[in-house]
Coordinates of C-alpha atoms in Angstrom, one line a residue:
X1 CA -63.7 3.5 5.6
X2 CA -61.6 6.3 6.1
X3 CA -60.7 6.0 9.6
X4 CA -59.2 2.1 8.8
X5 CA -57.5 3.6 6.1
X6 CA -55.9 6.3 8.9
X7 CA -55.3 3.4 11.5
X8 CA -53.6 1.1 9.1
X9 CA -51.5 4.3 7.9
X10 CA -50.5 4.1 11.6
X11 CA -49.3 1.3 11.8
X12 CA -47.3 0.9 8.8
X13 CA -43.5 1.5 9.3
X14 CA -42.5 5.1 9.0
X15 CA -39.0 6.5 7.9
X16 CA -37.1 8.5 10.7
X17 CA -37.3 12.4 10.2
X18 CA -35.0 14.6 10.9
X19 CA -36.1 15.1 14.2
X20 CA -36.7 11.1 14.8
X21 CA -33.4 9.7 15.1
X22 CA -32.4 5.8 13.9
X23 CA -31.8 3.6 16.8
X24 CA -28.6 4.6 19.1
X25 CA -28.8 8.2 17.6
X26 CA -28.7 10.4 20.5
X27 CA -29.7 13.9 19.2
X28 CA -28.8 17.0 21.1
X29 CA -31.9 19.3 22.4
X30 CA -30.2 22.1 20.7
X31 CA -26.9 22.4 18.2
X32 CA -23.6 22.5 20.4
X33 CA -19.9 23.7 19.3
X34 CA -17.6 21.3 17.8
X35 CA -13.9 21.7 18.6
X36 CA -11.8 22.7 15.7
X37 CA -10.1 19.7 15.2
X38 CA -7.2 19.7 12.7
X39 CA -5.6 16.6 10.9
X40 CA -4.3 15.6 7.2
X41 CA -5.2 14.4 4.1
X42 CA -3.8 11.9 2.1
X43 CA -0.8 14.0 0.8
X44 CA -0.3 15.3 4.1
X45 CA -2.3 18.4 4.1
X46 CA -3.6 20.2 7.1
X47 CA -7.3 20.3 6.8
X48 CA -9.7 21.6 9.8
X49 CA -13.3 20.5 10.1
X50 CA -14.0 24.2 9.8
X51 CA -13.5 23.9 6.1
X52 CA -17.0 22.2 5.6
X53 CA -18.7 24.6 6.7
X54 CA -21.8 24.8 4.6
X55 CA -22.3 21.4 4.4
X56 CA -24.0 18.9 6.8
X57 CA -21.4 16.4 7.9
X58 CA -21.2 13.0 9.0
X59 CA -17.9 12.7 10.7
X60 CA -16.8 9.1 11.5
X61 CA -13.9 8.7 13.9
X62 CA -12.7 5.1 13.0
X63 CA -9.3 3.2 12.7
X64 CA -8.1 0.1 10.5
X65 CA -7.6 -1.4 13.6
X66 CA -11.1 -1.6 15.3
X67 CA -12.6 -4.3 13.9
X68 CA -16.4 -2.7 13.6
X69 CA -14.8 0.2 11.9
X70 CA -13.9 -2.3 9.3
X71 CA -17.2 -3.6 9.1
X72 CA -18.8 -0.3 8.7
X73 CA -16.9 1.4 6.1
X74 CA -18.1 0.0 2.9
X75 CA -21.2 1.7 4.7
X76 CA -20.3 5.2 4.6
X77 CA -18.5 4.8 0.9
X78 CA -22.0 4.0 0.0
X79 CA -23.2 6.8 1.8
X80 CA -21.2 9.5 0.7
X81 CA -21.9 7.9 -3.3
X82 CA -25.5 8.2 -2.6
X83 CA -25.7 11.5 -0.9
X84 CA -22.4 13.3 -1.2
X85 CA -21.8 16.9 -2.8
X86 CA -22.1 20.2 -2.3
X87 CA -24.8 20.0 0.7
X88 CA -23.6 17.0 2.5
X89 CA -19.7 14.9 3.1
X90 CA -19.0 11.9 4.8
X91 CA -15.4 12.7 6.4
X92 CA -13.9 9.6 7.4
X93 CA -11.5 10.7 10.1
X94 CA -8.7 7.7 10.6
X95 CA -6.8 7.3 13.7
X96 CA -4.0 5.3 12.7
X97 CA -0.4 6.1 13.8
X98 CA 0.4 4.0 10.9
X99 CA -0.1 6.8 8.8
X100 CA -2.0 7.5 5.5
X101 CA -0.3 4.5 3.5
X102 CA -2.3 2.1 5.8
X103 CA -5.1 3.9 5.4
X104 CA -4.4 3.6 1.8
X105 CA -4.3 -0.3 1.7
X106 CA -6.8 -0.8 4.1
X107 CA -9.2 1.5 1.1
X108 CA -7.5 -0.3 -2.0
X109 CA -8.1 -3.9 -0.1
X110 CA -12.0 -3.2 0.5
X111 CA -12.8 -0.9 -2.7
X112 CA -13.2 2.1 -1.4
X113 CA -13.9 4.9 -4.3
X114 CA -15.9 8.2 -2.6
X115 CA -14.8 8.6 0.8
X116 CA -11.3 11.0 0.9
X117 CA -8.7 9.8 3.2
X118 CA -8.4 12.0 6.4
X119 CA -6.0 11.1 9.0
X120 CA -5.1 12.4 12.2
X121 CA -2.0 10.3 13.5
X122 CA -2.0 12.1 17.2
X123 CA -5.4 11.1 17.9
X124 CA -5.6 14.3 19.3
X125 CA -9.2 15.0 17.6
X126 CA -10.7 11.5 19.4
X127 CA -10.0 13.3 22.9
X128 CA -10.9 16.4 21.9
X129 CA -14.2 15.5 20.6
X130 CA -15.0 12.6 24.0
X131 CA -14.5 9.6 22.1
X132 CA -15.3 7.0 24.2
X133 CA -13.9 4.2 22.2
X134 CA -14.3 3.8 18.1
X135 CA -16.4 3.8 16.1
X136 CA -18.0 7.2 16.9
X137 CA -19.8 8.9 14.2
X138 CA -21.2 13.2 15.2
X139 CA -23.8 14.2 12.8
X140 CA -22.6 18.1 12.1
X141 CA -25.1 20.7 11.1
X142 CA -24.0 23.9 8.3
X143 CA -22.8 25.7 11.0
X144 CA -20.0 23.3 12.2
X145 CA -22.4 22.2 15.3
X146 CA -22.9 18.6 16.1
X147 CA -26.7 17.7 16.2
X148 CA -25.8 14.4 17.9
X149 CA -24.0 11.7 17.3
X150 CA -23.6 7.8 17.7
X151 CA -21.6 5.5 19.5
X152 CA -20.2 1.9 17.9
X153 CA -21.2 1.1 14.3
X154 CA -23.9 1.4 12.0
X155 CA -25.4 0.7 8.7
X156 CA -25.0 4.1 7.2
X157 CA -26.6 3.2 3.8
X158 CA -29.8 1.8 5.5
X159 CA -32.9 3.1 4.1
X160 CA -33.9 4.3 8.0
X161 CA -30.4 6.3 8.1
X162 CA -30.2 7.8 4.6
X163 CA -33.8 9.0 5.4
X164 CA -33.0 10.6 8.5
X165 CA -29.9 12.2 7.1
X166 CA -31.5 13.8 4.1
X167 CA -33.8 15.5 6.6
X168 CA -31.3 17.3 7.9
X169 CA -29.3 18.2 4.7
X170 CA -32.7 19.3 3.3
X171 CA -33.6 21.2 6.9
X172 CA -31.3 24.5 5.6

């Protein structure tokens, strides 16, 4: 009796730890430096990523532009409401040359209400961190080291990817 009990336990759907990553999650064997990228907020601020330090990050390089952007940030507003605060932040880094009013819009329009607006009008921080197109979302540790990170767009709020991040925020 106990052993069925173990091999349907098996079988049954697991959620991803922190050390199983969601499909099209490519984790790094070990932590590796970030650049210190700089860009604004929505007063025109400088910020660094340095400054969340401390906190696990999900940094999302996006644009109002890229059509799966669009599509996935209702995603990460989600995300940052569910998880957000003093251990984790979903920084939404725009790369519009627009600037921060159609950033602005682009929120107001789709009802964005937790995610700040951070904007980085060179594109400077794409290239520096090897974008190779947008979407691309780095999953940063407390130290301001990238644990890995994932190409094109996701459902960020998914039961599978909320999992897996809490394992990491909780992983101090």
């Amino acid at each position: 009796m106990a052993m069925a009990l173990v091999a349907v336990l098996m079988i049954l759907p697991q959620p991803a730890s922190a050390a199983e990553a969601p499909q099209g999650f490519a984790l790094h064997e070990t932590p590796v430096a970030v650049p210190d990228i700089r860009f604004e907020d929505s007063d025109g601020k400088p910020r660094t990523l340095a400054e969340f330090r401390g906190k696990v990050v999900l940094l999302n390089i996006w644009a109002t532009w890229c059509a799966p952007c669009r599509k996935e940030m209702p995603t990460l507003d989600r995300l940052q409401a569910k998880l957000g605060g003093p251990d984790f932040e979903v920084v939404a880094l725009s790369m519009d040359r627009a600037g921060p009013e159609q950033v602005k819009k682009f929120f107001a329009e789709i009802g964005i209400k937790h995610l700040e607006l951070n904007i980085d009008t060179s594109a400077k921080a794409m290239f520096m961190l090897g974008a190779p197109g947008l979407p691309m979302t780095l999953l940063i540790d407390r130290k301001g080291e990238e644990i890995g990170r994932l190409i094109g767009p996701a459902e960020w709020d998914s039961p599978e990817m909320v999992d897996f991040i809490r394992g990491h925020i909780a992983a101090k």
